[in-house]
Coordinates of C-alpha atoms (C1' of nucleotides) in Angstrom, one line a residue:
Chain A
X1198 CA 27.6 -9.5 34.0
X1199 CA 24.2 -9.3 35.5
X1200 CA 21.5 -11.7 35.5
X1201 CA 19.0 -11.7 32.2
X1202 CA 15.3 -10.9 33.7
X1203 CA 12.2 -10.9 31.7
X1204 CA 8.7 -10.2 32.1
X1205 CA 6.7 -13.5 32.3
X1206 CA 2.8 -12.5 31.6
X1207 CA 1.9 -15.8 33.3
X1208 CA 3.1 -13.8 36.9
X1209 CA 3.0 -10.4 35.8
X1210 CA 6.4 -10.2 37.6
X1211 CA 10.0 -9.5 35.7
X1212 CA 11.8 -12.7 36.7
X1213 CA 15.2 -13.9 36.6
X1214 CA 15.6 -16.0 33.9
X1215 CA 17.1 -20.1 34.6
X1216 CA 16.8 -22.0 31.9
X1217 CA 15.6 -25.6 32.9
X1218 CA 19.1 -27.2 31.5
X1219 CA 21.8 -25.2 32.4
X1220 CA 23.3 -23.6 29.2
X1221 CA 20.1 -24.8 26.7
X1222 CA 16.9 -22.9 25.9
X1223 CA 13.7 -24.0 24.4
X1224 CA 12.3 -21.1 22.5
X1225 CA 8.9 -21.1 20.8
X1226 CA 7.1 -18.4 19.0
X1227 CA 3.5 -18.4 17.2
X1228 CA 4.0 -18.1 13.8
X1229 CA 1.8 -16.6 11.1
X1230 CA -1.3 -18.2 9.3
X1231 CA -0.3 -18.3 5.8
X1232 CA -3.6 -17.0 3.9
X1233 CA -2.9 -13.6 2.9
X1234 CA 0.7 -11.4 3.2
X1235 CA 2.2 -10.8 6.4
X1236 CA 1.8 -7.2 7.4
X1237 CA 4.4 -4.8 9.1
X1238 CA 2.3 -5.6 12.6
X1239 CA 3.3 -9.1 12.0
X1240 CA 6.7 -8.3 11.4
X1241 CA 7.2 -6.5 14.6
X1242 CA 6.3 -9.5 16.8
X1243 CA 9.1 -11.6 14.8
X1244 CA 11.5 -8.8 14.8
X1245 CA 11.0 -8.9 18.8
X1246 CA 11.7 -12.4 19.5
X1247 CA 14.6 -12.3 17.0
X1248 CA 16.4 -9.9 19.3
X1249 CA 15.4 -12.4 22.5
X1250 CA 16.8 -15.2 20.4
X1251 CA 19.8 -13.5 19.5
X1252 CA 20.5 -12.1 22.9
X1253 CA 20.4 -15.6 24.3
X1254 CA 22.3 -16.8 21.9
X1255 CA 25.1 -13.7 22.8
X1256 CA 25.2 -14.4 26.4
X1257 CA 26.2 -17.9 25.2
X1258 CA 23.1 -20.2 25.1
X1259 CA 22.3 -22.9 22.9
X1260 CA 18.9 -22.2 21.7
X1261 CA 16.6 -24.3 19.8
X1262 CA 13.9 -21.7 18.1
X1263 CA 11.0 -23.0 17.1
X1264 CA 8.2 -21.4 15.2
X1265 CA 5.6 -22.8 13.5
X1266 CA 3.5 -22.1 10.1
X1267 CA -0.1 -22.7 10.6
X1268 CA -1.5 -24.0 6.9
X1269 CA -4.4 -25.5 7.8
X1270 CA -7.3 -24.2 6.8
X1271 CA -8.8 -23.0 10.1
X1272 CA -12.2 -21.5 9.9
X1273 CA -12.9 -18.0 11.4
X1274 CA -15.4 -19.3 13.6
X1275 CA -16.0 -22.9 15.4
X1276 CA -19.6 -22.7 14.2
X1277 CA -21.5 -23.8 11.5
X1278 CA -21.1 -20.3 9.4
X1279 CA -17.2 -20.1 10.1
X1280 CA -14.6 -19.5 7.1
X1281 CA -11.7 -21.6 5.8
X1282 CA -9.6 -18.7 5.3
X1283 CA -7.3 -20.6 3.0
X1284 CA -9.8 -22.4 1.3
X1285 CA -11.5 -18.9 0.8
X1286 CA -8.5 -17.3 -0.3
X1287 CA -7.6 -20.4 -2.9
X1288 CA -11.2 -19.5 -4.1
X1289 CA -10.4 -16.1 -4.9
X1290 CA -6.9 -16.8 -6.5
X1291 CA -8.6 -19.4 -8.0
X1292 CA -5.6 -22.0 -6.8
X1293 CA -5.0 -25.1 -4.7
X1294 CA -5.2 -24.1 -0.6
X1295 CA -1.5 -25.5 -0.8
X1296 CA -0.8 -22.9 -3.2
X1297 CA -2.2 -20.5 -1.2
X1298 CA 0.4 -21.7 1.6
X1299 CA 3.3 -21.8 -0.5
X1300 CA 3.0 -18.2 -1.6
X1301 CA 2.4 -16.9 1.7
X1302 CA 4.8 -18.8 3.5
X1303 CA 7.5 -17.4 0.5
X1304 CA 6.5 -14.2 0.8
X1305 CA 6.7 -14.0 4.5
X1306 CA 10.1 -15.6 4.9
X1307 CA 11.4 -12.7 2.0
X1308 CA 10.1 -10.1 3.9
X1309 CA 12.0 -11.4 7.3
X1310 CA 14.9 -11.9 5.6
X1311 CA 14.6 -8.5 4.6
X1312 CA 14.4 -7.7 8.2
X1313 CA 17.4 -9.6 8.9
X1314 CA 15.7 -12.0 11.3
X1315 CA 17.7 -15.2 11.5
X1316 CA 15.7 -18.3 10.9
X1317 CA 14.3 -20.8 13.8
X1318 CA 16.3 -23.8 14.3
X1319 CA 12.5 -25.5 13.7
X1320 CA 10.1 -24.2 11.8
X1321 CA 7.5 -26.6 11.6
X1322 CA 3.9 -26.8 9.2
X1323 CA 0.7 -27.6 11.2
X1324 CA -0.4 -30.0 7.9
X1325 CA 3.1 -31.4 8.6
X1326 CA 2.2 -32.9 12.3
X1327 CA -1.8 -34.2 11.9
X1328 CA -0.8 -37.4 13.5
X1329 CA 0.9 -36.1 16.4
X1330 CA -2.0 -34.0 16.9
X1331 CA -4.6 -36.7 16.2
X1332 CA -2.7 -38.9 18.8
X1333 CA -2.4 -35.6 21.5
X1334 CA -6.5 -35.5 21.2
X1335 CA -6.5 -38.8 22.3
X1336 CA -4.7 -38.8 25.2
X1337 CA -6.6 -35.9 25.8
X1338 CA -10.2 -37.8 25.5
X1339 CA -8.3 -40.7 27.5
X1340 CA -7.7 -38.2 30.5
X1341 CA -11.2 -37.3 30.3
X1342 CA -10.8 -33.5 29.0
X1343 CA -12.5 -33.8 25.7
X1344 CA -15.7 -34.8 24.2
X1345 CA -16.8 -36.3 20.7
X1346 CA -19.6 -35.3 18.9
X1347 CA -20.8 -36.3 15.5
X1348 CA -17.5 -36.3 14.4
X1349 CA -15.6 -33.1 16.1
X1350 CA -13.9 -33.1 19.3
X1351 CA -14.0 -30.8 21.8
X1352 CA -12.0 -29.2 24.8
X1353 CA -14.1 -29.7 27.7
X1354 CA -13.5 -26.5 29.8
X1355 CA -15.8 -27.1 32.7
X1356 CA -13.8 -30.0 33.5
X1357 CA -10.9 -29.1 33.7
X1358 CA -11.1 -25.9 35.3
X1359 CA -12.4 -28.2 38.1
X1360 CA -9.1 -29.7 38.2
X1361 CA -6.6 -27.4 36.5
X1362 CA -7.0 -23.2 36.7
X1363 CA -8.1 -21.7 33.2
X1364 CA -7.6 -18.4 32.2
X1365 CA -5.2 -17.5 34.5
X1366 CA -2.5 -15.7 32.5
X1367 CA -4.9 -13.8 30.3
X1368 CA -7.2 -12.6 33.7
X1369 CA -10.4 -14.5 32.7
X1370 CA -13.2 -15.8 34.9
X1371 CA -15.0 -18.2 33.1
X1372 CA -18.0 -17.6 34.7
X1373 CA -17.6 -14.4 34.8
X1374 CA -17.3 -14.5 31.0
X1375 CA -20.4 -16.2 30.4
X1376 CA -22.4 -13.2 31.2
X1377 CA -20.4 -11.3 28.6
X1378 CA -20.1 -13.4 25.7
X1379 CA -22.4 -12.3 23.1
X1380 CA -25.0 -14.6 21.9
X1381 CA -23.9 -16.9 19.4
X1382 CA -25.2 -19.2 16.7
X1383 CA -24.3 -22.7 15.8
X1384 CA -22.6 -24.4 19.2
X1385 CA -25.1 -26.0 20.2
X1386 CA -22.5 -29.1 19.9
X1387 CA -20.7 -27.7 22.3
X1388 CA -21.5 -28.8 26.1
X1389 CA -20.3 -25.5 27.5
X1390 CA -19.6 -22.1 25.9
X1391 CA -16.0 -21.6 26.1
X1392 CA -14.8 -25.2 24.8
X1393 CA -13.0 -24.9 21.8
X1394 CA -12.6 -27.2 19.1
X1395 CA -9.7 -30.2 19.4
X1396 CA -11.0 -31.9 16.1
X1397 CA -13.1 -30.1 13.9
X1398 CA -15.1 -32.4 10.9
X1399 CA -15.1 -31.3 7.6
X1400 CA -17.9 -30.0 5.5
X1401 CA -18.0 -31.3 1.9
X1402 CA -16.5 -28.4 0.7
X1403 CA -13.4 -27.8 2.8
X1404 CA -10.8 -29.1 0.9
X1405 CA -8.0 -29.2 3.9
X1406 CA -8.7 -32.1 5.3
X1407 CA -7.4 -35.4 7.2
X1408 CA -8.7 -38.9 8.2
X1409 CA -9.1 -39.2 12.4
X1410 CA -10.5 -41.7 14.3
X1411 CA -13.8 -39.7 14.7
X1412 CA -13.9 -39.2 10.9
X1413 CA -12.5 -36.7 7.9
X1414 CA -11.8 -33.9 9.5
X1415 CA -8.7 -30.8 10.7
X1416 CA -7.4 -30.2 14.2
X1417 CA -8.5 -27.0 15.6
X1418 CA -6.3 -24.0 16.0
X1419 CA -5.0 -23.9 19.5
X1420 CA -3.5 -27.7 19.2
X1421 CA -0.7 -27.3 16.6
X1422 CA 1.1 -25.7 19.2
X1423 CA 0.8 -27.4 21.9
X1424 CA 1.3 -30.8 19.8
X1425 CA 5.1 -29.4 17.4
X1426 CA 6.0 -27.4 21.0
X1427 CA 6.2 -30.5 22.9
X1428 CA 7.6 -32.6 20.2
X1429 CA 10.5 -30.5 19.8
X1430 CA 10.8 -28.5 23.2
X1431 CA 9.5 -31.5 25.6
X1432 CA 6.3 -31.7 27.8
X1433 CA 8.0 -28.4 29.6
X1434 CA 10.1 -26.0 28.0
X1435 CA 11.5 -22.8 28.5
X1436 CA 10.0 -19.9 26.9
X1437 CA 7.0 -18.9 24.6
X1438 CA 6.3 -15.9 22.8
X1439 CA 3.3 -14.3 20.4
X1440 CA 1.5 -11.2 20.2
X1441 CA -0.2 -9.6 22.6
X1442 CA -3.2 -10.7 20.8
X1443 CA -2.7 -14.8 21.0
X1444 CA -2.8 -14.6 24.9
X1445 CA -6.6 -14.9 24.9
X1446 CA -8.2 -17.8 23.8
X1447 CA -5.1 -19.1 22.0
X1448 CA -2.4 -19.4 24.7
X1449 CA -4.5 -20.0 27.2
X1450 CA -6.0 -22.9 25.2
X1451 CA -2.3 -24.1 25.0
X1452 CA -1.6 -24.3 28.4
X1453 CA -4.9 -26.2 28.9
X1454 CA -4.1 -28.6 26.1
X1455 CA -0.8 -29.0 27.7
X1456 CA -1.7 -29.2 31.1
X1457 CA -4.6 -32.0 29.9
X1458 CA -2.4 -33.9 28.1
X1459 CA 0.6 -34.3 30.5
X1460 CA -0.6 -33.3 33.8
X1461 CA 1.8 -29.9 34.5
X1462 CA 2.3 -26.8 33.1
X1463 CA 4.0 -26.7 29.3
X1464 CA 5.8 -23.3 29.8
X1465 CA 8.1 -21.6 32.4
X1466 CA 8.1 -17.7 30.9
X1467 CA 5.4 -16.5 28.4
X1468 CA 6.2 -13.3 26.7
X1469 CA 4.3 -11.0 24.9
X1470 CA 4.7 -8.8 22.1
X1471 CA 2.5 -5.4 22.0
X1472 CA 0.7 -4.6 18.6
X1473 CA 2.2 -2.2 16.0
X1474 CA -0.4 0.9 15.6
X1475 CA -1.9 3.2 13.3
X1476 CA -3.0 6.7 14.3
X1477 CA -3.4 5.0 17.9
X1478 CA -5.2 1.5 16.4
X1479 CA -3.9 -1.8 16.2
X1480 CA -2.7 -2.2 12.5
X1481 CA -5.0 -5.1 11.2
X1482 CA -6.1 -6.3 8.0
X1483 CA -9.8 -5.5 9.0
X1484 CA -9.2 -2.6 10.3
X1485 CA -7.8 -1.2 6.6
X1486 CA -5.1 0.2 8.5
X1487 CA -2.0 -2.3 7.5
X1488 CA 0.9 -1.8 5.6
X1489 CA 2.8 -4.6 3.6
X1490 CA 6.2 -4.6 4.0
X1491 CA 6.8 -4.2 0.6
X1492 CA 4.6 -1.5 0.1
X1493 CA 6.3 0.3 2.7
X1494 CA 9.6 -0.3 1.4
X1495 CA 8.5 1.4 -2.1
X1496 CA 6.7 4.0 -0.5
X1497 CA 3.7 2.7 -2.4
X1498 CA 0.7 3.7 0.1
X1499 CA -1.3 6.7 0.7
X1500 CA -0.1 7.2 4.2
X1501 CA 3.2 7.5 3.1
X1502 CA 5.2 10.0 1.4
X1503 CA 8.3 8.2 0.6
X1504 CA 10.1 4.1 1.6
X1505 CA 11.5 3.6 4.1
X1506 CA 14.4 0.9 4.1
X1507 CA 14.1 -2.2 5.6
X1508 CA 16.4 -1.7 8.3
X1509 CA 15.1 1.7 9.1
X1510 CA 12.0 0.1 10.0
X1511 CA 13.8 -2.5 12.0
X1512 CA 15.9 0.8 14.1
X1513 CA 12.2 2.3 14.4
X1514 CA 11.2 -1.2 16.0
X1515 CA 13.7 -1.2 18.3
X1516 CA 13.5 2.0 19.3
X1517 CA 10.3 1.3 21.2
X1518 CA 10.1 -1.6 24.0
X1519 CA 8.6 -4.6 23.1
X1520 CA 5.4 -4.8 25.3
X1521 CA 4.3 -1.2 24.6
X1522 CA 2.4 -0.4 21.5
X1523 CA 4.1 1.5 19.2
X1524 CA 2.8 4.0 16.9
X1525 CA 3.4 3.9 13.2
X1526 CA 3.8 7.2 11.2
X1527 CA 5.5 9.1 8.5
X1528 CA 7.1 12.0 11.1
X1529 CA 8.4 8.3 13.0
X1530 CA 9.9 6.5 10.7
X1531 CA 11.4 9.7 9.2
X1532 CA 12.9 10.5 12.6
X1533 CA 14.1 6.9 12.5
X1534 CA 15.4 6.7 9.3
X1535 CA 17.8 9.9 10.1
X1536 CA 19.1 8.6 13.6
X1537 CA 19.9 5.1 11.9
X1538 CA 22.3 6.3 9.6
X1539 CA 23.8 8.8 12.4
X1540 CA 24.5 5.3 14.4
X1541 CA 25.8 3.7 11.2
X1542 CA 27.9 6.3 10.1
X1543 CA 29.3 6.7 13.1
X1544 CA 30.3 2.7 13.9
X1545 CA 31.8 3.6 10.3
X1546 CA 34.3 6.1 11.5
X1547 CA 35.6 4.1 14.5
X1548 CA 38.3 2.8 11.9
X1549 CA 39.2 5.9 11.1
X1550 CA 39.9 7.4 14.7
X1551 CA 43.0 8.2 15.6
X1552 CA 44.3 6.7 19.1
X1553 CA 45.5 9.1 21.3
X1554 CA 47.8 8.9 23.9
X1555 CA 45.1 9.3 27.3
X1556 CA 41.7 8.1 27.8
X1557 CA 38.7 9.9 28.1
X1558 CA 36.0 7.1 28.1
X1559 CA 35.2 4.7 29.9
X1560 CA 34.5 1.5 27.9
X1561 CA 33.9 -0.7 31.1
X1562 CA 31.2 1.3 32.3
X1563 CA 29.6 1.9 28.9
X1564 CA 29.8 -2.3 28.2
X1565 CA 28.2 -2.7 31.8
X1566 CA 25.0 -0.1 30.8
X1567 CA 25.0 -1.8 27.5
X1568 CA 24.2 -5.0 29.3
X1569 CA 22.0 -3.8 32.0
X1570 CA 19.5 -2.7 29.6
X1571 CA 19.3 -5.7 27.2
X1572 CA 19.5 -7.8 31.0
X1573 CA 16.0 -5.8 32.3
X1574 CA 13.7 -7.5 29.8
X1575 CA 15.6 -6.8 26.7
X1576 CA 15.1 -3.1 27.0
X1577 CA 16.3 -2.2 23.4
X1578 CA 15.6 1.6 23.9
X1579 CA 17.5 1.9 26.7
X1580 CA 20.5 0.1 24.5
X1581 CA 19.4 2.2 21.9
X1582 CA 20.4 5.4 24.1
X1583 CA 23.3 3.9 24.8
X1584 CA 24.9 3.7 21.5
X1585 CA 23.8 7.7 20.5
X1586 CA 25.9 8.2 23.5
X1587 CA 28.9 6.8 22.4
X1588 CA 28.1 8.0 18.9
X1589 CA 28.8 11.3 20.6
X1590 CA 32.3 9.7 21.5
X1591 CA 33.4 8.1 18.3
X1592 CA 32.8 11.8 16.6
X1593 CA 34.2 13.8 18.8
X1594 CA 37.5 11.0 18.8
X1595 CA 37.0 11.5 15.1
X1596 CA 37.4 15.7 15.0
X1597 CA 40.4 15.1 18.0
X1598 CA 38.3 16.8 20.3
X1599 CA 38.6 13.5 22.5
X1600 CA 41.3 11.4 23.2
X1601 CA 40.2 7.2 23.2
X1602 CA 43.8 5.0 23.4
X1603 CA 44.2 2.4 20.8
X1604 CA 42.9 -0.4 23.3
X1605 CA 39.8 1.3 24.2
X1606 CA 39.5 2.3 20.4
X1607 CA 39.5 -1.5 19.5
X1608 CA 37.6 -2.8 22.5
X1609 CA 35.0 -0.4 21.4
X1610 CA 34.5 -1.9 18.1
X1611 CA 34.3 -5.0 18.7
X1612 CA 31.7 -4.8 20.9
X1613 CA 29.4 -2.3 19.2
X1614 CA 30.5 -4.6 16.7
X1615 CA 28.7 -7.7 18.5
X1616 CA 25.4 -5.4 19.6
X1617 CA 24.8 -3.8 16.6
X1618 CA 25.1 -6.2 14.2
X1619 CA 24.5 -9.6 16.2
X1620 CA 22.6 -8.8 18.8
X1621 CA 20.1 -6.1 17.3
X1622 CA 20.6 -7.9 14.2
X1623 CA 21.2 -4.4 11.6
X1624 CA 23.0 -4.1 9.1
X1625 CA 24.6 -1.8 6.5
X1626 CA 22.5 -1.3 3.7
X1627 CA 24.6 -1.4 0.2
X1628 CA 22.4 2.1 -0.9
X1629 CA 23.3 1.4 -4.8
X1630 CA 26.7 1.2 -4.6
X1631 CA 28.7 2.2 -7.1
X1632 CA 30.4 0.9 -9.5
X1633 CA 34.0 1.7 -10.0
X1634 CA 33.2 3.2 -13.5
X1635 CA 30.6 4.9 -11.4
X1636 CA 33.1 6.4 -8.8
X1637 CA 35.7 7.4 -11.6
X1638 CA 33.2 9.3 -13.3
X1639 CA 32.3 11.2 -9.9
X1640 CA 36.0 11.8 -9.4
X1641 CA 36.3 13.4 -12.7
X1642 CA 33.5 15.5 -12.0
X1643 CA 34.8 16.8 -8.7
X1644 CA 37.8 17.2 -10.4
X1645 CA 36.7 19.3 -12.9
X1646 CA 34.1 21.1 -10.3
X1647 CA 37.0 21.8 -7.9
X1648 CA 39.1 23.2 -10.9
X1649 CA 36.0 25.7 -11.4
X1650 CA 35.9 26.7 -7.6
X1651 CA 39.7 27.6 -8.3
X1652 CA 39.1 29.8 -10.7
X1653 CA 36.4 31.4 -9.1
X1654 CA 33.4 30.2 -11.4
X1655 CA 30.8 29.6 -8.9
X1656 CA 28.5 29.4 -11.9
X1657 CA 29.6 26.3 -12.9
X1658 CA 30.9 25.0 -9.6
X1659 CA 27.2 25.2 -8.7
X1660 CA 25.5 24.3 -11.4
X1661 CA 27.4 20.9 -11.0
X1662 CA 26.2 20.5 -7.6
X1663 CA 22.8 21.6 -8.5
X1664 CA 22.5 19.1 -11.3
X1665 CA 23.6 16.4 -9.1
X1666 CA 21.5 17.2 -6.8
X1667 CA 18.8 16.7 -9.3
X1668 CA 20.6 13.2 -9.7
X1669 CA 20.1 12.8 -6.0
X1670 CA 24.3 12.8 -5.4
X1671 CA 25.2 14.7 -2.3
X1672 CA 28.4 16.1 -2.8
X1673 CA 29.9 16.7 0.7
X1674 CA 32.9 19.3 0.9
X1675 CA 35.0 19.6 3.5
X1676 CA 38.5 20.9 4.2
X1677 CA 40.0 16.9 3.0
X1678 CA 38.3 17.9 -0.2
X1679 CA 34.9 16.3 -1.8
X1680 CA 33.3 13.2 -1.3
X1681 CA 29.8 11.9 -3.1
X1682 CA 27.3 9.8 -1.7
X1683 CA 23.5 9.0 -3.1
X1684 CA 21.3 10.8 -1.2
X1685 CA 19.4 8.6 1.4
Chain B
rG484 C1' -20.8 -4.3 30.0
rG485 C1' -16.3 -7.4 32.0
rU486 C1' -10.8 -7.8 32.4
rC487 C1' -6.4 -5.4 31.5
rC488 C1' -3.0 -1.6 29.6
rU489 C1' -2.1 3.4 28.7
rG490 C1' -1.9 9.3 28.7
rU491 C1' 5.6 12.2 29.0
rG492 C1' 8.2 18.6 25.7
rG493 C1' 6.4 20.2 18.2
rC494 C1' 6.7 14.5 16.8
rC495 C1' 8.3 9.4 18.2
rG496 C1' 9.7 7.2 22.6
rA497 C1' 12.5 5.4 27.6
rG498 C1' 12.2 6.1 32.8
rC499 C1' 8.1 4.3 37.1
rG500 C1' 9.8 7.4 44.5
rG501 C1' 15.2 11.9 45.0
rC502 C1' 19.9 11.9 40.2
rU503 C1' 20.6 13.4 32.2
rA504 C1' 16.9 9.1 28.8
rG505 C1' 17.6 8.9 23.5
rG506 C1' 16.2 10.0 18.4
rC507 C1' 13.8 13.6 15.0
rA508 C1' 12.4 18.6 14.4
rG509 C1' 13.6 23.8 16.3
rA510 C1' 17.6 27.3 17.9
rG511 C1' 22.9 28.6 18.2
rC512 C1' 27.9 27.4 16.7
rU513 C1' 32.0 25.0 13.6
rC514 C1' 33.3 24.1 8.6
rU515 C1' 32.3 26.8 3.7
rG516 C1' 33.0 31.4 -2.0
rC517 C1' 27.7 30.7 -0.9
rA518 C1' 25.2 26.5 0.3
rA519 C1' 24.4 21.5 1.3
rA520 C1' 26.1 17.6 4.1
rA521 C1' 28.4 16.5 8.6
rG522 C1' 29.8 17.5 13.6
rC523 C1' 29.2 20.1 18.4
rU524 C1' 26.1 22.8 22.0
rU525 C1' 21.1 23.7 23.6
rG526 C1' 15.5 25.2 25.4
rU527 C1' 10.7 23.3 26.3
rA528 C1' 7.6 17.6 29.7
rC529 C1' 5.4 14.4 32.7
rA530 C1' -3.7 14.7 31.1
rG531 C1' -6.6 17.2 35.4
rC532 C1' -7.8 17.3 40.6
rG533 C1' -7.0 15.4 45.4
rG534 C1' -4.0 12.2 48.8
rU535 C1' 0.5 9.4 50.8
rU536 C1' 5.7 11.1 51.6
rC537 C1' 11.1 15.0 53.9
rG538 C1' 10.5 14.4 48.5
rA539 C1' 6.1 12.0 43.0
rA540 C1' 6.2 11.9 36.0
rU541 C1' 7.0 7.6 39.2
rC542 C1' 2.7 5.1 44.8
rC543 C1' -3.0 5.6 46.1
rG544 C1' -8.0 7.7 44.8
rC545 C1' -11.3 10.2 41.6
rU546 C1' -12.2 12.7 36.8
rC547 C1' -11.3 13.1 31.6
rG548 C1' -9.0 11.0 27.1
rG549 C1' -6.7 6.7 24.2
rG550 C1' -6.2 1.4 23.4
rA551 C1' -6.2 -4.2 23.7
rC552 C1' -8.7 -8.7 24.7
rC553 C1' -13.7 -11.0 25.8
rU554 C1' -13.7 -17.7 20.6
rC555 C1' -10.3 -13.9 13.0
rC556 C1' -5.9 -11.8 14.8
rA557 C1' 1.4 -11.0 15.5

RNA sequence: GGUCCUGUGGCCGAGCGGCUAGGCAGAGCUCUGCAAAAGCUUGUACAGCGGUUCGAAUCCGCUCGGGACCUCCA
């Protein structure tokens, strides 16, 4: 088996992956802000890095995933007009803040269980680690990369990029950016533009809040990461993921954090998902342009003209690579929806094949391209090819037109097996299924409906179709006789 | 304005120096009382203009279009 390569965004480069103990991988992933629901863009990005962690765990690693909930109530801005978006939320909903969090953070594991993701080995709360991030800030003030004022700490930039490089992943200058950043109101606490907050103090009102050596306050944004990552993973671990859209100031602020508290680098590979779009724009809540996963599963949204299951959606994910954007639609996930159950029908069928005597496909090669493509930076398109190909096969050895041997047969579902359902983590959907009443019911009726076609009364052999049809029951003839499914 | 990404057939979407992506739709065929469903087969492409090369969708330059980030963001 070849080597696993992925694309590190910290080098720009596809790079052979070594994890940093032999057999073990750190894995952490940004989680979601729990103010408001999770939308389908959100989802993608967890969808993506459940395929990475189940494809490590496939080729055998032992990986420790680790993916945090931010609850605290960050504000918007570091300045004096920034937004606790929880707090503001728990105004509108007229609730605690926690109660803002608990909802969220139940409605967004529901909707990834949906998905099928599998659950990090970690998953821990910002509100859960204050002292380990109070007690990072300090070490951080003791190496001389912070500030105080009145009550707030801050990340001093200027020093540090005299010592460390900043902005080196996401391709910033930071003088450079000076001359770009619009004017803003309200840092004038702030020695240097681009220092973020470590330590923010609270205003009367914000109810989220936590005593500190430099007063009642919350820990800014970017440090919940850095503090949970290194208390699970360690001071260096193996790989980090987000969106596209954390690499700049978020990630970067990490590595600073990182790097100021412990003197190296926290991360080997960084990876990066690409955002989920809408007519060509990113899919964000302030953009009006984002579906909930729900609503999408009901159909219940303008844009769409019927729902879409959640596995469908998952194929439709996978059938685009991870760092390019991917474009939502109806026409898409339509397309999707019909070449999913194609794949599924067909893994279906490979029970039902009967082994010939020669062989006319060749399993080795088919396993090898199987690999190669997950191995080049979990390509899940190219996989995705792949299994239509064989699709091909398994029909084809279905209708005898092919001849597979009972070994090849049974090597070939086990591993389609293993990719399909472990590794790109579908699953059959249970569409309704009948009941056995149900089914006896539908064998009566083809019964009788058959007994019509016998006696040539297409009127009423027809009208039974029709009417199920109206029932949306497909009845599928064929020469082995009639079979029923609901339609899809 | 700065940095970066991107433009592939009707739609979605891989490939990124020579060799088939794949899915959906379309067309043809098989099956069928007729259909549907299902299966098989199959056409059409690399934004434009230059350049490098024996050879470019793939590398370089320019032009035009789309997008992301530049302290809310997955």
């Amino acid at each position: 088996m070849k080597e696993l390569s992925i694309y590190n965004s910290q080098s720009r480069n596809k790079e052979k992956f070594e994890p940093i103990h032999k057999d073990f991988v750190g894995l952490y992933v940004c989680g979601p802000t729990v103010y408001n629901y999770a939308h389908l863009g959100n989802c993608r990005t967890f969808v993506t890095f459940d395929i990475v962690y189940r494809y490590l765990l496939h080729l055998g690693y032992k990986v420790r995933y680790v993916r945090n909930i931010t609850d605290v109530g960050h504000i918007t801005t570091e300045f004096d007009d920034g937004v606790d978006r929880i707090g503001a939320q728990a105004k509108i909903e007229q609730v605690e803040p926690m109660e803002i969090v608990q909802k969220y953070t139940l409605y967004f594991h529901e909707m990834l269980s949906h998905f099928n993701t599998l659950p990090p080995s970690i998953e821990p709360t910002a509100t859960g680690h204050i002292s380990e991030q109070i007690r990072m800030i300090e070490t951080i003030l003791n190496n001389g990369f912070a500030y105080e004022v009145d009550g707030s700490v801050y990340f001093d930039v200027q020093r540090y990029k005299n010592v460390h490089p900043y902005g080196e992943m996401s391709g910033r200058n930071v003088d450079e950016l000076i001359e770009n950043t619009r004017e803003l109101d309200g840092q004038e606490e702030k020695r240097f533009f681009a220092d973020f907050a470590l330590w923010k103090k609270a205003s009367p009102e914000h109810i989220m809040r936590w005593p500190s050596p430099w007063g009642e306050g919350f820990p800014g944004w970017h440090l919940e990461c850095s503090a949970m990552s290194t208390k699970y993973l360690g001071e260096t671990f193996d790989i980090h993921g987000g969106g596209m859209d954390l690499k700049f100031p978020h990630h970067e602020s990490e590595i600073a954090q990182n790097t100021a508290c412990c003197g190296h680098k926290p991360v080997n590979v960084w990876m990066h998902g690409n955002m989920l779009t809408v007519n060509g724009q990113k899919m964000s809540k302030s953009l009006g342009n984002s579906f909930l996963p729900h609503e999408l599963f009901a159909g219940e949204h303008p844009l769409l003209d019927q729902g879409y299951s959640p596995m469908v959606v998952r194929f439709f994910m996978l059938q685009a690579h991870y760092r390019s954007t991917l474009d939502f639609s109806n026409e898409a996930l339509k397309a999707a929806e019909k070449g999913y159950h194609r794949l599924m029908e067909a893994i279906a069928k490979i029970d039902k094949c009967s082994p010939g005597e020669t062989n006319e496909f060749n399993f080795v090669a088919f396993k090898s391209n199987c690999y190669e493509a997950m191995n080049d930076d979990f390509n899940t398109p190219i996989l995705v090819a792949h299994l239509f190909e064989v699709v091909k096969v398994i029909n084809s050895c279905f209708d005898k037109k092919m001849s597979l041997t009972q070994s090849t047969l049974s090597d070939l579902k086990t591993f389609i097996h293993e990719l399909v359902h472990n590794v790109l983590g579908l699953k059959e959907e249970s569409n309704e299924s009948a009941n056995d009443s149900t089914d006896h019911l539908m064998q009566l009726i083809i019964q009788l409906r058959q007994k019509a076609k016998e006696n040539k009364d297409y009127h009423t052999s027809d009208l039974i179709r029709d009417e199920l049809k109206k029932l949306a029951i497909q009845l599928n003839d064929s020469k082995d006789g009639t079979t029923w499914t609901y339609e899809k």
